[in-house]
Amino acid sequence: TTPEKCTKVWDEISLTPEQYMPIATIPADRIDRWQKGDLTVRCMEIIDETADAKTFRFVAEPPVLFTYKPGQFVTLDVGIDGEQVPSAADGLPPGLVSNWLHDSVRVDSLINLSGPFGKFTCFNHPDRKLLFISAGSGVTPMMSMSRWIGDTMANCDIVFLHSARHPDDIIYRQELELMSARHPNFRPLITLTRTQSGKGWLGLTGRIDANLIRSNIPDFADRTVFVCGPNAFMEATKQVLIG
């Protein structure tokens, strides 16, 4: 065993419960809940979802339980080129903050955030039948709502329609498949807009249009619909749904 390995093992052994499971060291009736306002969080894990999409997992310091409605978002206050930049500021170049996160945030990085914000949530529009339509990173609030519905055992029928470029661009692909296996009323539909040499695909292809929706979701008019993605995508989808 090398000295480096010995040091690592010793460090792991010497960790206290406050370090490896902090929330469990606080009596349940004394755990604070974050419901609104500013908060400092530490990055604990970075997951590569696709080649250009990552999931950042944060915990608060000191520990709190997050309280928010599924589908809501937070804003980040980050330092870019020596200047503090709120992620929701007007006039920011597209992708400035998200690119900075991908390039600069590491495990243990501290971030200041505020929130939660947004009315884009099924919590405010309960329905037995829902249709989530997304493209690209617009899948994020749809996953938040789908997870919440599954976790709370809500008796809802969900069709989850997502558009990606090719198989490697499908964010949360494995999780969507697992959710479908566990919840019979959850039906994910993925359509690809590009083919990829050497990668077979037996699912839907083509952009989301009236024919694709009517052919695969004949009862779409009976569902409460949520749409998220690039502006042009959302506007085109809206026209399809109301047309």
Coordinates of N, CA and C in Angstrom, one line a residue:
T1 N 0.8 -1.2 0.0 CA 0.0 0.0 0.0 C 0.9 1.2 0.0
T2 N 0.6 2.2 -0.9 CA 1.4 3.4 -1.0 C 1.0 4.4 0.1
P3 N 1.9 5.3 0.4 CA 1.6 6.3 1.4 C 0.4 7.1 1.0
E4 N 0.2 7.4 -0.3 CA -1.0 8.1 -0.8 C -2.3 7.4 -0.5
K5 N -2.3 6.1 -0.7 CA -3.5 5.3 -0.4 C -3.8 5.3 1.1
C6 N -2.7 5.1 1.9 CA -2.9 5.1 3.4 C -3.5 6.4 3.8
T7 N -3.0 7.5 3.3 CA -3.5 8.8 3.7 C -5.0 9.0 3.3
K8 N -5.3 8.5 2.1 CA -6.7 8.6 1.7 C -7.6 7.7 2.6
V9 N -7.2 6.5 2.9 CA -8.0 5.7 3.8 C -8.1 6.3 5.2
W10 N -7.0 6.9 5.7 CA -7.1 7.5 7.0 C -8.0 8.7 7.0
D11 N -8.0 9.5 5.9 CA -8.9 10.6 5.8 C -10.3 10.2 5.9
E12 N -10.6 9.1 5.2 CA -12.0 8.6 5.1 C -12.4 8.1 6.5
I13 N -11.5 7.4 7.2 CA -11.9 6.9 8.5 C -12.1 8.0 9.5
S14 N -11.3 9.1 9.4 CA -11.4 10.2 10.3 C -12.6 11.1 10.1
L15 N -13.4 10.9 9.1 CA -14.5 11.8 8.8 C -15.5 11.6 10.0
T16 N -16.2 12.7 10.3 CA -17.2 12.7 11.3 C -18.6 12.6 10.7
P17 N -19.6 12.2 11.4 CA -21.0 12.2 10.8 C -21.4 13.5 10.3
E18 N -21.0 14.6 10.9 CA -21.3 16.0 10.4 C -20.7 16.2 9.0
Q19 N -19.7 15.5 8.7 CA -19.0 15.7 7.4 C -19.6 14.8 6.3
Y20 N -19.9 13.5 6.7 CA -20.4 12.6 5.6 C -21.9 12.5 5.6
M21 N -22.7 12.8 6.6 CA -24.1 12.8 6.6 C -24.7 13.9 7.5
P22 N -24.4 15.2 7.1 CA -24.7 16.3 8.0 C -26.2 16.4 8.4
I23 N -27.1 16.2 7.5 CA -28.5 16.4 7.8 C -29.0 15.4 8.8
A24 N -28.3 14.2 8.9 CA -28.8 13.2 9.9 C -28.3 13.5 11.3
T25 N -27.4 14.5 11.4 CA -27.0 14.9 12.8 C -27.8 15.9 13.4
I26 N -28.8 16.4 12.7 CA -29.7 17.5 13.2 C -31.0 16.8 13.6
P27 N -31.5 17.1 14.8 CA -32.9 16.6 15.2 C -33.9 17.0 14.1
A28 N -34.8 16.1 13.8 CA -35.8 16.3 12.7 C -36.6 17.6 13.0
D29 N -36.9 17.9 14.2 CA -37.7 19.1 14.5 C -36.9 20.4 14.5
R30 N -35.6 20.3 14.2 CA -34.8 21.5 14.2 C -34.2 21.7 12.8
I31 N -34.6 20.9 11.8 CA -34.0 21.1 10.4 C -34.8 22.2 9.8
D32 N -34.0 23.2 9.4 CA -34.6 24.4 8.7 C -35.1 24.0 7.3
R33 N -36.1 24.7 6.9 CA -36.6 24.6 5.5 C -36.3 25.9 4.7
W34 N -35.7 25.7 3.6 CA -35.5 26.8 2.7 C -36.7 27.0 1.8
Q35 N -37.4 28.1 1.9 CA -38.6 28.3 1.1 C -38.5 29.5 0.1
K36 N -37.6 30.4 0.5 CA -37.5 31.6 -0.3 C -36.2 32.4 0.1
G37 N -35.6 33.1 -0.8 CA -34.5 34.0 -0.5 C -33.2 33.5 -1.0
D38 N -32.1 34.1 -0.4 CA -30.8 33.8 -0.9 C -30.2 32.6 -0.1
L39 N -29.3 31.9 -0.7 CA -28.8 30.7 -0.1 C -27.4 30.4 -0.7
T40 N -26.5 29.9 0.2 CA -25.2 29.5 -0.3 C -25.2 27.9 -0.3
V41 N -24.8 27.4 -1.5 CA -24.8 25.9 -1.7 C -23.4 25.5 -2.1
R42 N -23.1 24.2 -1.8 CA -21.8 23.6 -2.3 C -22.1 22.5 -3.3
C43 N -21.3 22.5 -4.3 CA -21.5 21.5 -5.4 C -20.9 20.2 -4.8
M44 N -21.7 19.1 -4.8 CA -21.3 17.8 -4.3 C -21.0 16.8 -5.4
E45 N -21.7 17.0 -6.5 CA -21.5 16.0 -7.6 C -21.8 16.7 -8.9
I46 N -21.1 16.2 -10.0 CA -21.4 16.7 -11.3 C -21.5 15.5 -12.2
I47 N -22.7 15.4 -12.9 CA -23.0 14.2 -13.7 C -23.1 14.6 -15.1
D48 N -22.3 13.9 -15.9 CA -22.3 14.1 -17.4 C -23.5 13.4 -18.0
E49 N -24.5 14.2 -18.3 CA -25.8 13.5 -18.9 C -25.6 13.2 -20.4
T50 N -25.0 14.2 -21.1 CA -24.7 14.0 -22.5 C -23.3 14.7 -22.7
A51 N -22.9 14.8 -24.0 CA -21.6 15.5 -24.3 C -21.7 16.9 -23.9
D52 N -22.8 17.6 -24.0 CA -22.9 19.0 -23.7 C -24.0 19.4 -22.7
A53 N -24.3 18.4 -21.8 CA -25.3 18.7 -20.7 C -24.9 18.0 -19.5
K54 N -24.9 18.7 -18.4 CA -24.5 18.2 -17.1 C -25.6 18.5 -16.0
T55 N -25.6 17.6 -15.0 CA -26.4 17.9 -13.8 C -25.5 18.2 -12.7
F56 N -25.7 19.3 -12.0 CA -25.0 19.8 -10.8 C -25.8 19.5 -9.6
R57 N -25.3 18.8 -8.6 CA -26.0 18.5 -7.4 C -25.4 19.3 -6.3
F58 N -26.3 20.1 -5.6 CA -25.8 21.0 -4.5 C -26.5 20.6 -3.2
V59 N -25.7 21.0 -2.1 CA -26.3 20.9 -0.8 C -26.1 22.3 -0.1
A60 N -27.0 22.7 0.8 CA -26.9 24.0 1.4 C -25.9 23.9 2.6
E61 N -25.2 25.0 2.9 CA -24.4 25.2 4.0 C -24.8 26.4 4.8
P62 N -25.3 26.2 6.1 CA -25.5 25.0 6.8 C -26.7 24.2 6.1
P63 N -26.8 22.9 6.5 CA -27.8 22.0 5.8 C -29.3 22.5 6.0
V64 N -30.1 22.5 5.0 CA -31.5 22.8 5.1 C -32.2 21.8 4.1
L65 N -33.5 21.8 4.3 CA -34.4 21.0 3.3 C -34.9 22.0 2.3
F66 N -34.8 21.7 1.1 CA -35.3 22.5 0.0 C -36.8 22.4 -0.1
T67 N -37.6 23.5 -0.2 CA -39.0 23.5 -0.4 C -39.3 24.3 -1.6
Y68 N -39.9 23.7 -2.6 CA -40.3 24.4 -3.9 C -41.3 23.6 -4.6
K69 N -41.9 24.2 -5.6 CA -42.9 23.5 -6.4 C -42.2 22.8 -7.6
P70 N -42.6 21.6 -8.0 CA -41.9 20.9 -9.1 C -42.0 21.7 -10.3
G71 N -40.8 21.9 -11.0 CA -40.8 22.7 -12.2 C -40.3 24.1 -12.0
Q72 N -40.2 24.6 -10.7 CA -39.7 25.9 -10.5 C -38.1 25.9 -10.7
F73 N -37.6 27.1 -10.7 CA -36.1 27.3 -10.9 C -35.5 28.2 -9.9
V74 N -34.2 28.3 -9.8 CA -33.5 29.2 -9.0 C -32.6 30.1 -9.9
T75 N -32.2 31.2 -9.4 CA -31.2 32.0 -10.2 C -29.8 31.9 -9.4
L76 N -28.8 31.9 -10.2 CA -27.4 31.8 -9.6 C -26.7 33.2 -9.7
D77 N -26.0 33.5 -8.7 CA -25.2 34.7 -8.7 C -23.7 34.3 -8.8
V78 N -23.1 34.4 -10.0 CA -21.8 33.8 -10.3 C -20.8 34.9 -10.6
G79 N -19.5 34.6 -10.4 CA -18.5 35.5 -10.7 C -17.8 35.2 -12.1
I80 N -18.0 36.0 -13.1 CA -17.5 35.8 -14.4 C -16.6 37.0 -14.8
D81 N -15.3 36.7 -15.0 CA -14.3 37.7 -15.4 C -14.3 38.8 -14.3
G82 N -14.3 38.4 -13.0 CA -14.2 39.3 -11.9 C -15.5 40.1 -11.6
E83 N -16.6 39.8 -12.3 CA -17.8 40.5 -12.1 C -18.9 39.6 -11.7
Q84 N -19.7 40.0 -10.7 CA -20.9 39.1 -10.3 C -22.0 39.3 -11.3
V85 N -22.5 38.1 -11.8 CA -23.5 38.1 -12.8 C -24.7 37.3 -12.4
P86 N -25.8 37.9 -12.1 CA -27.0 37.1 -11.8 C -27.5 36.3 -13.1
S87 N -27.8 35.1 -13.0 CA -28.2 34.3 -14.2 C -29.4 34.8 -14.8
A88 N -30.3 35.5 -14.1 CA -31.5 36.0 -14.7 C -31.5 37.4 -15.1
A89 N -30.3 38.0 -15.2 CA -30.1 39.4 -15.6 C -30.5 39.6 -17.0
D90 N -31.1 40.8 -17.3 CA -31.5 41.1 -18.7 C -30.3 41.4 -19.5
G91 N -30.4 41.0 -20.8 CA -29.3 41.4 -21.7 C -28.1 40.5 -21.7
L92 N -28.1 39.4 -21.0 CA -27.0 38.4 -20.9 C -26.9 37.7 -22.3
P93 N -25.6 37.5 -22.8 CA -25.5 36.7 -24.0 C -26.0 35.3 -23.7
P94 N -26.7 34.7 -24.7 CA -27.2 33.3 -24.5 C -26.1 32.3 -24.1
G95 N -26.4 31.5 -23.1 CA -25.4 30.5 -22.7 C -24.3 31.0 -21.8
L96 N -24.2 32.3 -21.5 CA -23.1 32.8 -20.7 C -22.9 32.1 -19.4
V97 N -24.0 32.0 -18.6 CA -23.9 31.4 -17.3 C -23.8 29.9 -17.4
S98 N -24.6 29.3 -18.3 CA -24.6 27.8 -18.4 C -23.2 27.3 -18.9
N99 N -22.6 28.1 -19.8 CA -21.2 27.7 -20.3 C -20.2 27.9 -19.2
W100 N -20.4 28.9 -18.4 CA -19.5 29.1 -17.2 C -19.6 28.0 -16.2
L101 N -20.8 27.6 -15.9 CA -21.0 26.5 -15.0 C -20.3 25.2 -15.5
H102 N -20.4 24.9 -16.8 CA -19.8 23.7 -17.4 C -18.3 23.8 -17.3
D103 N -17.8 25.0 -17.6 CA -16.3 25.2 -17.6 C -15.6 25.4 -16.3
S104 N -16.3 26.0 -15.3 CA -15.7 26.5 -14.1 C -16.1 25.8 -12.8
V105 N -17.3 25.3 -12.7 CA -17.7 24.7 -11.4 C -17.1 23.3 -11.3
R106 N -16.6 23.1 -10.1 CA -16.0 21.8 -9.7 C -16.7 21.3 -8.4
V107 N -16.5 20.0 -8.1 CA -17.0 19.5 -6.8 C -16.3 20.4 -5.7
D108 N -17.1 20.8 -4.8 CA -16.7 21.7 -3.7 C -16.8 23.2 -4.0
S109 N -17.2 23.5 -5.2 CA -17.4 24.9 -5.5 C -18.6 25.5 -4.7
L110 N -18.5 26.7 -4.3 CA -19.6 27.4 -3.6 C -20.3 28.3 -4.5
I111 N -21.6 28.3 -4.5 CA -22.5 29.1 -5.4 C -23.5 29.8 -4.5
N112 N -23.8 31.0 -4.8 CA -24.9 31.8 -4.2 C -26.1 31.7 -5.1
L113 N -27.3 31.4 -4.6 CA -28.5 31.3 -5.4 C -29.6 31.9 -4.7
S114 N -30.7 32.2 -5.4 CA -31.9 32.8 -4.8 C -33.1 32.2 -5.5
G115 N -34.2 32.2 -4.9 CA -35.4 31.6 -5.4 C -36.3 31.1 -4.3
P116 N -37.2 30.1 -4.6 CA -37.5 29.6 -6.0 C -38.4 30.5 -6.7
F117 N -38.4 30.4 -8.1 CA -39.2 31.3 -8.9 C -40.0 30.5 -9.9
G118 N -41.0 31.1 -10.5 CA -41.7 30.5 -11.6 C -43.0 29.9 -11.3
K119 N -43.9 30.0 -12.3 CA -45.3 29.5 -12.2 C -45.5 28.3 -13.1
F120 N -44.4 27.8 -13.8 CA -44.4 26.7 -14.7 C -44.4 25.4 -13.9
T121 N -45.5 25.0 -13.3 CA -45.5 23.9 -12.5 C -46.9 23.2 -12.5
C122 N -46.9 21.9 -12.6 CA -48.2 21.2 -12.5 C -48.9 21.3 -11.2
F123 N -48.1 21.7 -10.2 CA -48.6 21.9 -8.8 C -49.8 22.9 -8.8
N124 N -49.7 23.9 -9.7 CA -50.7 24.9 -9.8 C -51.9 24.5 -10.7
H125 N -51.7 23.4 -11.5 CA -52.7 23.0 -12.5 C -52.9 21.5 -12.4
P126 N -53.4 21.0 -11.3 CA -53.6 19.6 -11.2 C -54.6 19.0 -12.2
D127 N -54.2 17.9 -12.8 CA -55.1 17.2 -13.8 C -54.8 15.8 -13.8
R128 N -55.8 14.9 -14.1 CA -55.6 13.5 -14.2 C -54.7 13.1 -15.4
K129 N -54.8 14.0 -16.5 CA -54.1 13.7 -17.7 C -53.2 14.8 -18.1
L130 N -51.9 14.6 -18.2 CA -50.9 15.6 -18.5 C -50.1 15.3 -19.8
L131 N -49.7 16.3 -20.5 CA -48.8 16.1 -21.6 C -47.6 17.1 -21.5
F132 N -46.4 16.5 -21.3 CA -45.2 17.3 -21.2 C -44.5 17.2 -22.6
I133 N -44.2 18.4 -23.2 CA -43.5 18.5 -24.5 C -42.3 19.3 -24.3
S134 N -41.1 18.8 -24.7 CA -39.9 19.5 -24.5 C -38.9 19.3 -25.6
A135 N -37.9 20.1 -25.7 CA -36.8 20.0 -26.6 C -35.5 20.5 -25.9
G136 N -34.4 19.8 -26.2 CA -33.1 20.2 -25.6 C -33.2 20.3 -24.1
S137 N -32.6 21.3 -23.5 CA -32.6 21.5 -22.0 C -34.0 21.8 -21.4
G138 N -35.0 22.0 -22.3 CA -36.3 22.2 -21.8 C -36.9 21.0 -21.1
V139 N -36.1 19.9 -21.2 CA -36.6 18.7 -20.5 C -36.5 18.8 -18.9
T140 N -35.7 19.8 -18.5 CA -35.4 19.9 -17.0 C -36.6 20.1 -16.2
P141 N -37.5 21.1 -16.4 CA -38.7 21.2 -15.5 C -39.6 20.0 -15.7
M142 N -39.6 19.4 -16.9 CA -40.5 18.3 -17.1 C -40.1 17.1 -16.2
M143 N -38.8 16.9 -16.1 CA -38.3 15.8 -15.2 C -38.6 16.1 -13.8
S144 N -38.5 17.4 -13.4 CA -38.8 17.8 -12.0 C -40.3 17.5 -11.7
M145 N -41.2 17.8 -12.6 CA -42.6 17.5 -12.4 C -42.9 16.0 -12.4
S146 N -42.2 15.3 -13.3 CA -42.5 13.8 -13.4 C -42.0 13.1 -12.2
R147 N -40.8 13.5 -11.7 CA -40.3 12.9 -10.5 C -41.2 13.1 -9.3
W148 N -41.7 14.3 -9.2 CA -42.6 14.7 -8.1 C -43.9 13.9 -8.1
I149 N -44.4 13.8 -9.3 CA -45.7 13.0 -9.5 C -45.4 11.5 -9.1
G150 N -44.3 11.0 -9.6 CA -44.0 9.6 -9.2 C -43.7 9.4 -7.7
D151 N -43.0 10.3 -7.1 CA -42.6 10.2 -5.7 C -43.8 10.3 -4.8
T152 N -44.8 11.1 -5.2 CA -46.0 11.4 -4.4 C -47.1 10.4 -4.7
M153 N -46.8 9.5 -5.6 CA -47.8 8.5 -6.0 C -49.1 9.1 -6.5
A154 N -49.0 10.3 -7.2 CA -50.2 10.9 -7.7 C -50.8 10.1 -8.8
N155 N -52.1 10.0 -8.9 CA -52.8 9.1 -9.8 C -53.0 9.9 -11.1
C156 N -51.9 10.2 -11.9 CA -52.0 10.9 -13.1 C -51.5 10.1 -14.3
D157 N -52.0 10.4 -15.4 CA -51.6 9.8 -16.7 C -50.7 10.8 -17.4
I158 N -49.4 10.4 -17.6 CA -48.5 11.4 -18.2 C -47.9 10.9 -19.5
V159 N -48.0 11.7 -20.5 CA -47.2 11.4 -21.8 C -46.1 12.4 -21.8
F160 N -44.9 11.9 -21.9 CA -43.7 12.7 -21.9 C -43.0 12.7 -23.3
L161 N -43.3 13.8 -24.0 CA -42.8 13.9 -25.4 C -41.6 14.8 -25.5
H162 N -40.4 14.2 -25.9 CA -39.2 15.0 -25.9 C -38.5 14.9 -27.3
S163 N -38.0 16.0 -27.8 CA -37.3 16.0 -29.0 C -35.8 16.2 -28.8
A164 N -35.0 15.4 -29.4 CA -33.5 15.4 -29.3 C -32.9 15.3 -30.7
R165 N -31.7 15.7 -30.9 CA -31.0 15.6 -32.2 C -30.8 14.1 -32.6
H166 N -30.0 13.4 -31.7 CA -29.7 12.0 -32.0 C -29.6 11.3 -30.7
P167 N -29.4 9.9 -30.7 CA -29.5 9.2 -29.4 C -28.6 9.7 -28.3
D168 N -27.4 10.1 -28.7 CA -26.5 10.6 -27.6 C -26.9 11.9 -27.0
D169 N -27.9 12.5 -27.5 CA -28.3 13.8 -27.0 C -29.6 13.7 -26.1
I170 N -30.0 12.5 -25.8 CA -31.2 12.3 -25.0 C -30.8 12.4 -23.5
I171 N -31.2 13.5 -22.9 CA -30.9 13.7 -21.5 C -31.9 12.9 -20.7
Y172 N -31.3 12.3 -19.6 CA -32.1 11.5 -18.7 C -32.7 10.2 -19.3
R173 N -32.0 9.7 -20.4 CA -32.6 8.6 -21.1 C -32.8 7.4 -20.2
Q174 N -31.8 7.0 -19.4 CA -32.0 5.8 -18.5 C -33.0 6.0 -17.4
E175 N -33.1 7.3 -16.9 CA -34.1 7.5 -15.8 C -35.5 7.5 -16.4
L176 N -35.6 8.0 -17.6 CA -37.0 7.9 -18.3 C -37.4 6.5 -18.5
E177 N -36.5 5.6 -18.9 CA -36.8 4.2 -19.1 C -37.2 3.6 -17.7
L178 N -36.5 3.9 -16.7 CA -36.8 3.4 -15.4 C -38.1 3.8 -14.9
M179 N -38.4 5.1 -15.0 CA -39.7 5.6 -14.6 C -40.8 5.0 -15.3
S180 N -40.6 4.7 -16.6 CA -41.7 4.1 -17.4 C -41.9 2.6 -16.9
A181 N -40.8 1.9 -16.5 CA -41.0 0.6 -16.0 C -41.7 0.5 -14.7
R182 N -41.5 1.6 -13.9 CA -42.1 1.6 -12.5 C -43.5 2.1 -12.5
H183 N -43.8 3.0 -13.4 CA -45.1 3.7 -13.3 C -45.8 3.4 -14.6
P184 N -46.8 2.6 -14.6 CA -47.6 2.2 -15.9 C -48.3 3.4 -16.5
N185 N -48.5 4.4 -15.8 CA -49.2 5.6 -16.3 C -48.3 6.7 -16.8
F186 N -47.0 6.3 -16.9 CA -46.0 7.3 -17.4 C -45.4 6.7 -18.7
R187 N -45.7 7.5 -19.8 CA -45.3 7.0 -21.2 C -44.3 8.0 -21.8
P188 N -43.0 7.7 -21.8 CA -42.1 8.6 -22.5 C -42.1 8.3 -24.0
L189 N -42.1 9.4 -24.8 CA -41.9 9.3 -26.3 C -40.8 10.2 -26.7
I190 N -39.8 9.7 -27.3 CA -38.6 10.4 -27.7 C -38.6 10.4 -29.3
T191 N -38.4 11.6 -29.9 CA -38.3 11.7 -31.3 C -37.0 12.3 -31.6
L192 N -36.3 11.8 -32.6 CA -35.0 12.3 -33.0 C -35.1 13.1 -34.4
T193 N -34.3 14.2 -34.4 CA -34.4 15.0 -35.6 C -33.2 14.7 -36.6
R194 N -32.2 13.9 -36.1 CA -31.1 13.6 -37.0 C -30.8 12.1 -36.8
T195 N -30.3 11.5 -37.8 CA -29.8 10.1 -37.7 C -28.3 10.1 -37.5
Q196 N -27.9 9.0 -36.9 CA -26.5 8.9 -36.5 C -25.9 7.5 -37.1
S197 N -24.9 7.6 -37.9 CA -24.3 6.4 -38.5 C -23.9 5.4 -37.5
G198 N -24.3 4.2 -37.7 CA -23.9 3.1 -36.8 C -24.7 3.0 -35.5
K199 N -25.7 3.9 -35.3 CA -26.5 3.8 -34.1 C -27.9 3.6 -34.5
G200 N -28.4 2.4 -34.2 CA -29.8 2.1 -34.5 C -30.8 2.8 -33.6
W201 N -31.9 3.1 -34.2 CA -33.0 3.8 -33.4 C -34.3 3.3 -33.9
L202 N -35.1 2.7 -33.0 CA -36.4 2.2 -33.4 C -37.6 3.1 -32.9
G203 N -37.2 4.2 -32.3 CA -38.3 5.1 -31.9 C -38.7 6.1 -32.9
L204 N -39.4 7.2 -32.5 CA -39.9 8.2 -33.4 C -38.8 9.0 -34.0
T205 N -39.0 9.5 -35.2 CA -38.1 10.4 -35.9 C -38.8 11.6 -36.4
G206 N -38.1 12.7 -36.6 CA -38.7 13.9 -37.1 C -39.0 14.9 -36.0
R207 N -39.3 16.2 -36.5 CA -39.6 17.2 -35.5 C -41.1 17.0 -35.0
I208 N -41.3 17.6 -33.9 CA -42.7 17.6 -33.3 C -43.6 18.4 -34.1
D209 N -44.6 17.8 -34.8 CA -45.6 18.5 -35.6 C -46.9 17.9 -35.3
A210 N -47.9 18.5 -36.1 CA -49.3 18.0 -35.8 C -49.5 16.5 -36.1
N211 N -48.8 16.0 -37.2 CA -49.0 14.6 -37.5 C -48.4 13.7 -36.4
L212 N -47.2 14.1 -35.9 CA -46.6 13.3 -34.9 C -47.4 13.3 -33.6
I213 N -47.9 14.4 -33.2 CA -48.7 14.5 -32.0 C -50.0 13.7 -32.1
R214 N -50.7 13.9 -33.3 CA -52.0 13.3 -33.4 C -51.9 11.7 -33.6
S215 N -50.8 11.3 -34.2 CA -50.6 9.9 -34.5 C -50.3 9.1 -33.2
N216 N -49.5 9.8 -32.3 CA -49.0 9.1 -31.1 C -49.8 9.5 -29.8
I217 N -50.4 10.6 -29.8 CA -51.2 11.1 -28.6 C -52.5 11.5 -29.1
P218 N -53.4 10.6 -29.5 CA -54.7 11.0 -30.1 C -55.6 11.8 -29.1
D219 N -55.4 11.7 -27.8 CA -56.2 12.4 -26.8 C -55.5 13.6 -26.3
F220 N -54.6 14.2 -27.1 CA -53.8 15.4 -26.6 C -54.7 16.5 -26.2
A221 N -55.8 16.7 -26.9 CA -56.7 17.8 -26.6 C -57.4 17.7 -25.2
D222 N -57.4 16.5 -24.6 CA -58.0 16.2 -23.3 C -57.0 16.4 -22.2
R223 N -55.7 16.7 -22.5 CA -54.7 16.8 -21.5 C -54.3 18.3 -21.2
T224 N -53.9 18.5 -20.0 CA -53.2 19.8 -19.7 C -51.8 19.7 -20.2
V225 N -51.4 20.7 -21.0 CA -50.1 20.6 -21.7 C -49.1 21.6 -21.2
F226 N -47.9 21.1 -21.0 CA -46.7 22.0 -20.6 C -45.7 21.9 -21.7
V227 N -45.2 23.0 -22.2 CA -44.2 23.0 -23.3 C -43.0 23.8 -22.8
C228 N -41.8 23.3 -23.1 CA -40.6 24.0 -22.7 C -39.4 23.7 -23.7
G229 N -38.7 24.7 -24.1 CA -37.6 24.5 -25.0 C -37.3 25.9 -25.6
P230 N -36.5 25.9 -26.8 CA -36.2 27.1 -27.4 C -37.5 27.9 -27.8
N231 N -37.4 29.2 -27.9 CA -38.6 30.0 -28.1 C -39.3 29.6 -29.4
A232 N -38.5 29.4 -30.5 CA -39.1 29.1 -31.8 C -39.9 27.7 -31.7
F233 N -39.3 26.8 -30.9 CA -39.9 25.5 -30.7 C -41.2 25.6 -30.0
M234 N -41.2 26.4 -28.9 CA -42.4 26.6 -28.1 C -43.6 27.2 -28.9
E235 N -43.2 28.2 -29.7 CA -44.2 28.9 -30.5 C -44.8 28.0 -31.5
A236 N -43.9 27.2 -32.2 CA -44.4 26.3 -33.2 C -45.3 25.2 -32.6
T237 N -44.9 24.7 -31.5 CA -45.7 23.7 -30.8 C -47.1 24.2 -30.4
K238 N -47.1 25.5 -29.9 CA -48.3 26.1 -29.5 C -49.3 26.2 -30.6
Q239 N -48.8 26.6 -31.8 CA -49.6 26.7 -33.0 C -50.2 25.3 -33.4
V240 N -49.4 24.3 -33.2 CA -49.9 22.9 -33.5 C -51.0 22.5 -32.6
L241 N -50.8 22.8 -31.3 CA -51.8 22.4 -30.3 C -53.1 23.2 -30.5
I242 N -53.1 24.4 -30.8 CA -54.3 25.2 -30.9 C -54.9 25.2 -32.3
G243 N -54.1 24.7 -33.3 CA -54.6 24.7 -34.6 C -55.5 23.5 -34.9

